[in-house]
Short mmCIF file of C-alpha atoms and ligand atoms in Angstrom, two decimals:
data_model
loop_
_atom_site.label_atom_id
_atom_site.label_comp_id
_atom_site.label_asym_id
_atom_site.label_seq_id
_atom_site.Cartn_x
_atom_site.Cartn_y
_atom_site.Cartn_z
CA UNK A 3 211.74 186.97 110.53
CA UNK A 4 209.76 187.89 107.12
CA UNK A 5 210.85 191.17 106.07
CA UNK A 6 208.05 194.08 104.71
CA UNK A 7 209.01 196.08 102.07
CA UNK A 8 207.16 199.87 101.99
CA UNK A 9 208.16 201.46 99.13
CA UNK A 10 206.93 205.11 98.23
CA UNK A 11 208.10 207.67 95.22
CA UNK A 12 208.44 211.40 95.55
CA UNK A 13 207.75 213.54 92.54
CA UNK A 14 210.29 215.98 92.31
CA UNK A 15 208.76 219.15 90.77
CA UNK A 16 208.91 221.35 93.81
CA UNK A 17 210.22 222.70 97.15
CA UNK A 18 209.68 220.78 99.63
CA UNK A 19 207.61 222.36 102.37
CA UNK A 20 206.37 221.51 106.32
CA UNK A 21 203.19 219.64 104.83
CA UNK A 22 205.30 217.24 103.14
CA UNK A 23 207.87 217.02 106.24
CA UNK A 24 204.30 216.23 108.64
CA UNK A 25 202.97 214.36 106.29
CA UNK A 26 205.91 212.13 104.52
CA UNK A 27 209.15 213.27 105.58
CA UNK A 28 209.25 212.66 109.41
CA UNK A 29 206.71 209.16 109.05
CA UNK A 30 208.60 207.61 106.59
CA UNK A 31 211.97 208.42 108.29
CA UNK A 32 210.46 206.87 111.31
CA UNK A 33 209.19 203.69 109.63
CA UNK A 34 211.98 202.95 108.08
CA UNK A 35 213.71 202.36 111.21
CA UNK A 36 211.58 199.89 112.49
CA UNK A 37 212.75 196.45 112.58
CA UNK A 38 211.26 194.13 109.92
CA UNK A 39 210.59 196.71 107.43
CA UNK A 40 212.88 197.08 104.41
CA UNK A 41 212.02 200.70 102.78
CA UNK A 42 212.23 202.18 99.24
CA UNK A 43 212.47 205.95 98.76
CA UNK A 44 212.72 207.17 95.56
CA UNK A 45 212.97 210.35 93.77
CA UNK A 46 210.56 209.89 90.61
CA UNK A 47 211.85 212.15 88.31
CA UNK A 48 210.70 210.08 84.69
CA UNK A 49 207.14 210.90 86.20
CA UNK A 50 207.94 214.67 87.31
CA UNK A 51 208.12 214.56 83.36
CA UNK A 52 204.98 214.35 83.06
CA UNK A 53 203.91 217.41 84.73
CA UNK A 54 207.21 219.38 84.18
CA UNK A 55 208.46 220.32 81.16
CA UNK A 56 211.70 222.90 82.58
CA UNK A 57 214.76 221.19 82.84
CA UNK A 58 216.26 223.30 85.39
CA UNK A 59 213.54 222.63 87.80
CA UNK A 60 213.17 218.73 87.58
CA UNK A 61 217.23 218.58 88.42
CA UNK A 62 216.95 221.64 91.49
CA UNK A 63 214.13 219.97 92.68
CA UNK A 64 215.39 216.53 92.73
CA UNK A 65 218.55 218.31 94.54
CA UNK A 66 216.61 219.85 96.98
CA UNK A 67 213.99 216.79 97.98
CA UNK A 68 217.07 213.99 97.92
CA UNK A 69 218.82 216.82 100.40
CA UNK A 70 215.72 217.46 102.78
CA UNK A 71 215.34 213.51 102.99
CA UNK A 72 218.94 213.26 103.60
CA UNK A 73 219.13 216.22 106.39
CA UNK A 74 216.10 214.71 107.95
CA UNK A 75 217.58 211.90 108.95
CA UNK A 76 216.76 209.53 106.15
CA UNK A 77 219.82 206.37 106.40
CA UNK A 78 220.90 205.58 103.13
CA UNK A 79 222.59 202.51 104.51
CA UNK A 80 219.51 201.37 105.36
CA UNK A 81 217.10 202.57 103.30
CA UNK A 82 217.22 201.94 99.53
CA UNK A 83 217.47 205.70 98.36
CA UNK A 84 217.68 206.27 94.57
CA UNK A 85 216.57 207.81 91.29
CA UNK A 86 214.02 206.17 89.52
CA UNK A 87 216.40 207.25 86.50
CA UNK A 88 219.09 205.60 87.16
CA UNK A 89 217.68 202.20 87.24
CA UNK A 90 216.53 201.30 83.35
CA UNK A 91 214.94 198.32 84.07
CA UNK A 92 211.87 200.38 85.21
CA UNK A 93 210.90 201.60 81.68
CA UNK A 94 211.55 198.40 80.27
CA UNK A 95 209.29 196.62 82.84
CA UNK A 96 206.62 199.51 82.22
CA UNK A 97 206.67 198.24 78.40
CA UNK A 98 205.77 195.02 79.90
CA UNK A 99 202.99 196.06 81.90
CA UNK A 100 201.42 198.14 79.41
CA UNK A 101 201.48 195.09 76.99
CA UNK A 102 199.01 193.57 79.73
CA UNK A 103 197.07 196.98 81.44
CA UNK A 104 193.66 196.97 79.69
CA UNK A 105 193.24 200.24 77.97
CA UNK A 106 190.09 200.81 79.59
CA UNK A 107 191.45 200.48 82.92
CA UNK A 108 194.23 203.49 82.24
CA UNK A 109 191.03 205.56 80.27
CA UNK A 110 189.36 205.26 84.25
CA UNK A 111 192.29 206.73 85.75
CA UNK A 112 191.52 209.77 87.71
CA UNK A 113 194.72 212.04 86.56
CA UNK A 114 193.67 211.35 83.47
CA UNK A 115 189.60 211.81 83.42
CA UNK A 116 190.16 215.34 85.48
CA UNK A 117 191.89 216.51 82.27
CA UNK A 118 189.56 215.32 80.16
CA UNK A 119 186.53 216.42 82.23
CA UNK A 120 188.19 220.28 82.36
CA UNK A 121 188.60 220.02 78.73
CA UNK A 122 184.88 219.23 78.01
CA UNK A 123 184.17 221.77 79.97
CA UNK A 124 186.39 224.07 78.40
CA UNK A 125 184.71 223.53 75.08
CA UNK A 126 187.35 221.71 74.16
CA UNK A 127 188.40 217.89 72.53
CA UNK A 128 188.84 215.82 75.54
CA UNK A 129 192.11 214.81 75.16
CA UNK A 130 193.49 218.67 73.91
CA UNK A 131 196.98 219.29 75.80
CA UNK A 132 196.30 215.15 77.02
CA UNK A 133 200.21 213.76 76.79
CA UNK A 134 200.37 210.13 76.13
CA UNK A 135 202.42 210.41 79.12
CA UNK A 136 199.97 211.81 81.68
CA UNK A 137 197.74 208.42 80.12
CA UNK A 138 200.38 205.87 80.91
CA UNK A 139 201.10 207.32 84.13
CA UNK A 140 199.46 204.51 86.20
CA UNK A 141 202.03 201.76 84.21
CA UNK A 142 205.07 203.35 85.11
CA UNK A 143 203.77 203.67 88.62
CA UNK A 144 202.91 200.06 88.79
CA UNK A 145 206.49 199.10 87.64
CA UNK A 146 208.19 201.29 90.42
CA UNK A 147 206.20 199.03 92.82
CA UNK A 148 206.71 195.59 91.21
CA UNK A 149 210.12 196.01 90.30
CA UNK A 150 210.86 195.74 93.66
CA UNK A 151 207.76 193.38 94.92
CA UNK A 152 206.67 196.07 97.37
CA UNK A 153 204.25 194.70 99.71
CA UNK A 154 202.83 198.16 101.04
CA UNK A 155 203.11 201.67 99.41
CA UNK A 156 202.60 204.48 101.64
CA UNK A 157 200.57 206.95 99.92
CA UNK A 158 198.09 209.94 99.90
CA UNK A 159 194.63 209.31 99.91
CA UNK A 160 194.40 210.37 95.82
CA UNK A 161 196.79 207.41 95.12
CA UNK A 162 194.82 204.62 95.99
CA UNK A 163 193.24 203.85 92.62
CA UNK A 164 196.58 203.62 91.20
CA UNK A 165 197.96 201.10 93.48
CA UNK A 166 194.58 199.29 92.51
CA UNK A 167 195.75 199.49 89.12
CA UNK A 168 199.24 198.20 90.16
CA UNK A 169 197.35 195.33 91.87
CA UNK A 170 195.41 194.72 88.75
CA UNK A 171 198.51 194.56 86.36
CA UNK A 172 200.25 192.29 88.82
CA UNK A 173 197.73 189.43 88.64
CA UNK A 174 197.18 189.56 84.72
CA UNK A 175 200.96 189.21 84.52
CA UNK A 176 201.18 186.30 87.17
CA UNK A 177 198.06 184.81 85.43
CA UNK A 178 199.64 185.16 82.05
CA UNK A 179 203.19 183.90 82.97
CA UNK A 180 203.15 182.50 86.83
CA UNK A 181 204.07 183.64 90.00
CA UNK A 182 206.42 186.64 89.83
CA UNK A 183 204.89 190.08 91.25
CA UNK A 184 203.39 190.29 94.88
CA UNK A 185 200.36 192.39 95.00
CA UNK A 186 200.98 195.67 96.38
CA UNK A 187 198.67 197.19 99.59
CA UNK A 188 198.44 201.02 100.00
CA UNK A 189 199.33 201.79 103.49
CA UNK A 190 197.36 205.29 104.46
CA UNK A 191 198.50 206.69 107.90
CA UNK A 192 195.18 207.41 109.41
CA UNK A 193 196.98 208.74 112.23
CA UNK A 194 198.78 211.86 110.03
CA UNK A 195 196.62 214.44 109.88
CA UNK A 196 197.29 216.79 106.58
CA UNK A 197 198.96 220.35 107.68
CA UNK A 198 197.04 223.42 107.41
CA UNK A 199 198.98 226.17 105.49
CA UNK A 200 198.78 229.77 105.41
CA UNK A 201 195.25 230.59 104.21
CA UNK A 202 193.98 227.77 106.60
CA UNK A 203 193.43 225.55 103.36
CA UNK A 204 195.54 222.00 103.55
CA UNK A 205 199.43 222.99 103.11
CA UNK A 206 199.68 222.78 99.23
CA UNK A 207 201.68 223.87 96.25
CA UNK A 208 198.59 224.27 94.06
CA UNK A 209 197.12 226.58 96.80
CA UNK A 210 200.27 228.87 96.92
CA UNK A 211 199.80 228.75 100.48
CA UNK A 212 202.82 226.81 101.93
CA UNK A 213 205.97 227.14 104.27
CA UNK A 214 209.27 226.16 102.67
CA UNK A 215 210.69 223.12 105.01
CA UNK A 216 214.27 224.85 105.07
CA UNK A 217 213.23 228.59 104.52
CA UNK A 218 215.97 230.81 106.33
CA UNK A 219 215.05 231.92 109.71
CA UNK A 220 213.94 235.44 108.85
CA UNK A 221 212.03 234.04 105.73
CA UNK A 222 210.02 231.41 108.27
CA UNK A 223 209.25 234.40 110.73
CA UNK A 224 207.73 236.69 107.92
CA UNK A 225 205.51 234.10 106.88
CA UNK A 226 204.43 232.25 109.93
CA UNK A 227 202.94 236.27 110.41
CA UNK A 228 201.21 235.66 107.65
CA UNK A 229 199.30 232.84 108.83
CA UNK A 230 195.32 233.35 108.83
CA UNK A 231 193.86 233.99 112.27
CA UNK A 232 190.43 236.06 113.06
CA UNK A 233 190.24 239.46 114.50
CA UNK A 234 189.97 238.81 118.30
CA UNK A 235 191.66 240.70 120.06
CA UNK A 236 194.62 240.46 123.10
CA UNK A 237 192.93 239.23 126.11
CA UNK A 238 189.48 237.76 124.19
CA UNK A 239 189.67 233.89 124.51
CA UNK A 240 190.57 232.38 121.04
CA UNK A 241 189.66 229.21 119.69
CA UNK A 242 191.75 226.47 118.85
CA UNK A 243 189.08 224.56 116.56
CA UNK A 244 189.88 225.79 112.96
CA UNK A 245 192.96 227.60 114.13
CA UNK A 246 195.71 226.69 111.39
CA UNK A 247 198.45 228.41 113.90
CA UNK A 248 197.46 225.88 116.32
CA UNK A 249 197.05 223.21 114.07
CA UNK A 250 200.70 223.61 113.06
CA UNK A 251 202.26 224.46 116.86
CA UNK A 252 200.46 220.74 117.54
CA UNK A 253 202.39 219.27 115.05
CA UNK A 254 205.87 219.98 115.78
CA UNK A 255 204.91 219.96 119.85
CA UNK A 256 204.73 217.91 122.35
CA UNK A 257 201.72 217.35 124.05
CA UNK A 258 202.13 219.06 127.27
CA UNK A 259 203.51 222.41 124.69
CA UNK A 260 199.88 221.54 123.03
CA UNK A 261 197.99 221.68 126.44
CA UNK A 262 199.90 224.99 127.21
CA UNK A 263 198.98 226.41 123.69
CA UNK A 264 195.59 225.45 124.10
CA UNK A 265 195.23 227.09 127.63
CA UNK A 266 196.82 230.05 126.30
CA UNK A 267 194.12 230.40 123.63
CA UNK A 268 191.82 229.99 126.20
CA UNK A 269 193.16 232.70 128.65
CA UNK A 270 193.11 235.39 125.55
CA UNK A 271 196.65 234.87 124.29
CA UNK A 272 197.75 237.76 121.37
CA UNK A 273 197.86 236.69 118.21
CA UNK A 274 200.97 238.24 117.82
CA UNK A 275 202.57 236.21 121.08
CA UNK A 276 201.33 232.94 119.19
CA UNK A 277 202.88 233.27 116.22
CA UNK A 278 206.11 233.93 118.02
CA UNK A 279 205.55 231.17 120.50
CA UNK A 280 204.69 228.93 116.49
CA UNK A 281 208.45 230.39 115.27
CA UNK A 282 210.44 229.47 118.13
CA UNK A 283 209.15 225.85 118.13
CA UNK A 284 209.66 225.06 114.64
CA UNK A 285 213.00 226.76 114.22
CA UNK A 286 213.69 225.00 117.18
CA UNK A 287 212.67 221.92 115.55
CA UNK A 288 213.71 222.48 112.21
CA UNK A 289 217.51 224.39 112.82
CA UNK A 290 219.88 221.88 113.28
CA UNK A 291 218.07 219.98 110.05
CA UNK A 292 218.33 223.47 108.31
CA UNK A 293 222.01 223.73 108.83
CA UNK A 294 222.52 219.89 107.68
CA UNK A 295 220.30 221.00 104.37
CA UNK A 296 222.78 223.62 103.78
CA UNK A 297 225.31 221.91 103.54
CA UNK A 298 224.28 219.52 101.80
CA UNK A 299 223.07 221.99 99.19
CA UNK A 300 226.10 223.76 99.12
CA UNK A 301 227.72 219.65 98.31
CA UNK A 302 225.74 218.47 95.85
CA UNK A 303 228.10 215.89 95.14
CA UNK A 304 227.18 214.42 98.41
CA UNK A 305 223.77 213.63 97.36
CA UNK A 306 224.54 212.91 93.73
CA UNK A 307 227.05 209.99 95.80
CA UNK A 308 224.05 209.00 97.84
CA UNK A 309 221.73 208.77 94.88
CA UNK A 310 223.94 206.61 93.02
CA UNK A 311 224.55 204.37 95.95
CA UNK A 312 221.13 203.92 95.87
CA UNK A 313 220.38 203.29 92.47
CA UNK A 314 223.74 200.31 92.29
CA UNK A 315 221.75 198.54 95.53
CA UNK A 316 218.45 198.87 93.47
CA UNK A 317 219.83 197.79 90.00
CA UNK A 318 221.44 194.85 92.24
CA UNK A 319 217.82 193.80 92.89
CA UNK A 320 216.32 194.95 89.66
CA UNK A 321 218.76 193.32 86.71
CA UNK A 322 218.28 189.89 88.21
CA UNK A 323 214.50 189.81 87.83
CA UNK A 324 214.25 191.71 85.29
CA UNK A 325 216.41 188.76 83.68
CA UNK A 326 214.24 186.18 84.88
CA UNK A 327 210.63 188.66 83.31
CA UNK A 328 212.50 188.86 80.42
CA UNK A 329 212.79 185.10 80.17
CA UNK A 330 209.44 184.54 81.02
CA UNK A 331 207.43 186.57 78.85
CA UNK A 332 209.56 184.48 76.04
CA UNK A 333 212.52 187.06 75.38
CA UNK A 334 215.15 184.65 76.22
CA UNK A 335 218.18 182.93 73.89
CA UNK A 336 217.12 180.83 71.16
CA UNK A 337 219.43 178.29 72.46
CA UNK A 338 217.94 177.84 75.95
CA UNK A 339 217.16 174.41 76.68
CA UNK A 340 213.70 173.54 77.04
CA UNK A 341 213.98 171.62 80.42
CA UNK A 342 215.36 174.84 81.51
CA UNK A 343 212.82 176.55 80.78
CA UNK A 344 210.21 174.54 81.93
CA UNK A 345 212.13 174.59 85.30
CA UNK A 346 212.26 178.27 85.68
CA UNK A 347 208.37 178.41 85.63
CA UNK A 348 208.05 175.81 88.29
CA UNK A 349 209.93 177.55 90.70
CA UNK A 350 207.51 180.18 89.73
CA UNK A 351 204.36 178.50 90.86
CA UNK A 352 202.73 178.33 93.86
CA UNK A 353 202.05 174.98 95.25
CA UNK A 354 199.94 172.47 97.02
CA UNK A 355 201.24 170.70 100.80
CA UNK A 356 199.74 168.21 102.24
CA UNK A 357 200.46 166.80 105.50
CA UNK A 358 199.03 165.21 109.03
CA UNK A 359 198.42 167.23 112.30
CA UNK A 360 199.19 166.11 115.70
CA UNK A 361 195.12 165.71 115.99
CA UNK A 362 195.42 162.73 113.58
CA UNK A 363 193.75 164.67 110.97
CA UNK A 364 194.83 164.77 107.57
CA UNK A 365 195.10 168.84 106.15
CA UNK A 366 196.39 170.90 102.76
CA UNK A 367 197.45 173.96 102.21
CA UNK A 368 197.91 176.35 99.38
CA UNK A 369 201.62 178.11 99.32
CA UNK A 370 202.33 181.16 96.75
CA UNK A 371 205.78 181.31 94.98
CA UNK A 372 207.39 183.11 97.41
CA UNK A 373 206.81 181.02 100.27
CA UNK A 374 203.34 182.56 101.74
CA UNK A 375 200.57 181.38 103.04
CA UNK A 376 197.57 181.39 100.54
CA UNK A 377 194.67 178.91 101.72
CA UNK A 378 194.50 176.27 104.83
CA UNK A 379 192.19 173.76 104.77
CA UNK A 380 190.06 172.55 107.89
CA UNK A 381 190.84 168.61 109.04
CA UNK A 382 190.06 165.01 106.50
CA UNK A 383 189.28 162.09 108.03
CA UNK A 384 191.57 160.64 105.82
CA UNK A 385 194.37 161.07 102.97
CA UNK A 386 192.44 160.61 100.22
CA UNK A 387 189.90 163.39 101.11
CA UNK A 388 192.44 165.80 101.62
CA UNK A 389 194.32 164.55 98.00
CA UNK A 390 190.68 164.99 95.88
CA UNK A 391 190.55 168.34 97.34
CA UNK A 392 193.43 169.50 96.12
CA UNK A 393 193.17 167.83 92.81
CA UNK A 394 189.94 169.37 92.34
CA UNK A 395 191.23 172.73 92.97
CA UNK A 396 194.05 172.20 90.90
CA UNK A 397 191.87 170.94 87.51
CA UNK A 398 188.88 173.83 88.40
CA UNK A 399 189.92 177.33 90.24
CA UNK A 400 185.69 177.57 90.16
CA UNK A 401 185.73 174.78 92.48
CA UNK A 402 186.88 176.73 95.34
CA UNK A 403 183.18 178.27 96.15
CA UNK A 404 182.14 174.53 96.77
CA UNK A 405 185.16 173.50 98.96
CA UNK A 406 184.73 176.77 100.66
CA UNK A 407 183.25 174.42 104.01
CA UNK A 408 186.92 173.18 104.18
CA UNK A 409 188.93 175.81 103.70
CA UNK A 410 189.99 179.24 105.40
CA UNK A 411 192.08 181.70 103.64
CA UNK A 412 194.28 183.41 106.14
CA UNK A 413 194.06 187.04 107.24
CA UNK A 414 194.96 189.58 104.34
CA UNK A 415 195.12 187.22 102.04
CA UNK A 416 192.20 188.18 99.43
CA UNK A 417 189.91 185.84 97.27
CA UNK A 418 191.12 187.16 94.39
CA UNK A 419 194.95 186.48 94.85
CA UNK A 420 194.02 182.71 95.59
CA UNK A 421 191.74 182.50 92.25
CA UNK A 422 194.84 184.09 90.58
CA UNK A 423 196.83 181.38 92.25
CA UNK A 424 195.18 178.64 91.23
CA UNK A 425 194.66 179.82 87.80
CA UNK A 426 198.62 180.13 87.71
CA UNK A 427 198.75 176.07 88.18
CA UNK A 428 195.34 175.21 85.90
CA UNK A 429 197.39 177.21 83.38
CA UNK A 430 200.49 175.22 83.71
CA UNK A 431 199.25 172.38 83.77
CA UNK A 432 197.11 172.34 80.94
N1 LIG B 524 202.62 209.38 91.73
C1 LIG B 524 203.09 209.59 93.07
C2 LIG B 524 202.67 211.00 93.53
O1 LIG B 524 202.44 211.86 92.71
C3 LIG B 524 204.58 209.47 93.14
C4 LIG B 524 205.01 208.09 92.79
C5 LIG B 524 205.59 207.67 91.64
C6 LIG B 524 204.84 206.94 93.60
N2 LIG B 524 205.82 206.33 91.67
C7 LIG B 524 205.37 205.86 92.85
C8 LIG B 524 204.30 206.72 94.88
C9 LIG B 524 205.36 204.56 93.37
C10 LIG B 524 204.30 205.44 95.36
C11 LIG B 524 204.81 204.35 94.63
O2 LIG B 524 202.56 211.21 94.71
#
């Protein structure tokens, strides 16, 4: 069975709060225990750098997301669970994707043109307060996900250009120096809706407006009363469209609690008698996770051991290929013998297979480096038609628009990774 690998960082520069449990957490907990999915969580504390310049806070925060993660549920036999810091061969594979990111590409980033943009309109020189950092931010991003040849990355909605940009990398590095980096997909649950918080805005930290995942009992009743709700009074019927208190209760319900909320509303329910009803069904959700937080908090040593388990599995995946991008991009021992070389890129490249069908017919096919399925081609009469085919392809990528009669990429494959493909071979074997 082919294995998927999802792969998604976590910044640590905060408290975690019920948005991120909706909206991250409690998915990617689930999804990592389907079958056929292999999952990367990582804390990414060299990019809460970026944006975070205390000390104390980048090391409590990374405590307290690694322990929410951990109290949720997350299984870090299963799951690869680590520090982005504790596996070097990230920065050094950042260096080499910077050495092949087109400047222009990073200057396009949005991160980086919202900065700019407030600065101009600040008066200001657009890239006043602008760290080099912030600018590269896309690179390092793109070497979390190839390091590990991530084939989807679970993201928000605001990340998507940068996985584009992790794309992009990835096939001018396999174009420069062969097959080595599967192009990444965002994966965006439709499905999880984002959590309202207590102003009725989206549950944020830049809107000041959110629930702590593992505030203390009395600290989650206060502010659940602080929820937004209108002035209706007991016995008016209230509506559920708009309602953050609703919107939350839905999330952490079942349906049939939903229904009963929703009739509730309907019948004139107190505003008062919701929010209680909204506090009993999260703590209810939420306390024996709590008590598993807390003592994990009050162990850190648990974590750090988890973290560090984490980080040997990744490095055990990571120093190997980094070895072999080393080697590739020429960094290798002067003494290496040439035929060795020349071997290792082979193995790199994707290749041509051509073979006959129980119809008689005579067929190709285009396989990438790592064994998938890149083109198919429709039925030749005979050999020899199949064999120009593929020699054409392999002399001229540009050829493919006029064998395009004869061939059918397979689903989610994209015209772009087969140009890059066959560019790989026209490059080796010229
Ligand atoms: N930049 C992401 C965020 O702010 C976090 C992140 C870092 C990430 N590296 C990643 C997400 C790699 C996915 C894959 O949300």
């Amino acid at each position: 069975m082919s294995v998927t690998r999802f792969l998604t960082g976590i910044t640590p520069s905060g408290t975690p709060h019920l948005g991120n449990f909706v909206g991250s957490i409690r998915p990617s907990i689930a999804a990592s225990r389907n079958p056929g999915v292999q999952s990367f969580y990582f804390l990414a504390d060299y990019h809460a750098l970026i944006k975070c310049q205390e000390p104390e806070r980048v090391n409590r925060s990374t405590l307290e997301i690694a322990a929410s993660w951990l109290a949720c549920g997350l299984d870090p036999e299963k799951v690869a669970f680590y520090r982005q810091s504790d596996v070097p061969e990230i920065p050094e594979l950042t260096w080499f994707l910077t050495c092949v990111a087109g400047k222009g590409l990073l200057n396009r980033a949005h991160a980086y043109k919202a900065a700019q943009d407030k600065n101009h309109e600040a008066g200001r020189d657009g890239d006043d307060g602008v760290s080099a950092g912030l600018f590269m931010y896309p690179v390092l991003m793109a070497a979390d996900i190839l390091m590990f040849n991530a084939h989807k990355v679970p993201v928000g909605r605001d990340q998507i250009q940068h996985i584009e940009m992790a794309r992009d990398m990835a096939a001018s590095f396999n174009h420069l120096y062969g097959e080595h980096f599967t192009l990444p997909e965002a994966a965006i649950e439709e499905s999880v809706a984002t959590l309202a918080g207590l102003d009725g805005r989206k549950m944020s930290k830049s809107y000041d407006n959110t629930i702590p995942l593992f505030a203390p009992r009395a600290e989650l009743k206060k502010l659940i009363a602080t929820i937004v709700t209108d002035s209706r009074a007991p016995g008016e019927p209230k509506e559920v469209e708009g309602s953050a208190l609703f919107q939350i209760y839905q999330a952490f319900a079942t349906p049939e609690e939903t229904a009963a909320l929703r009739q509730a509303y309907a019948d004139g329910i107190a505003w008062g008698e919701a929010k209680q009803l909204l506090f009993e069904r999260v703590d209810r959700e939420l306390g024996p996770l709590r008590e598993r937080y807390e003592e994990l908090m009050a162990h850190p040593e648990r974590v750090e051991a988890a973290l560090r388990m984490g980080g040997e599995r990744a490095r055990a995946l990571a120093q190997p290929f980094l070895a072999r991008l080393r080697a590739a991009v020429g960094l290798r021992p002067l003494t290496a013998p040439a035929g060795e070389r020349r071997q290792a890129k082979a193995a790199a490249l994707p290749h041509f297979k051509q073979y006959r069908e129980a119809d008689g017919r005579f067929y190709f096919k285009l396989v990438a480096a790592d064994g998938r399925l890149l083109l198919q081609s429709t039925g030749f009469d005979a050999p020899r038609d199949a064999g120009q085919a593929i020699a054409r392809l392999q002399q001229d990528p540009q050829a493919l628009a006029a064998l395009a009669p004869h061939l059918a990429p397979p689903e989610g494959v994209g015209a772009e990774e087969v140009a890059a493909a066959l560019q790989a071979l026209a490059a080796a074997k010229s």
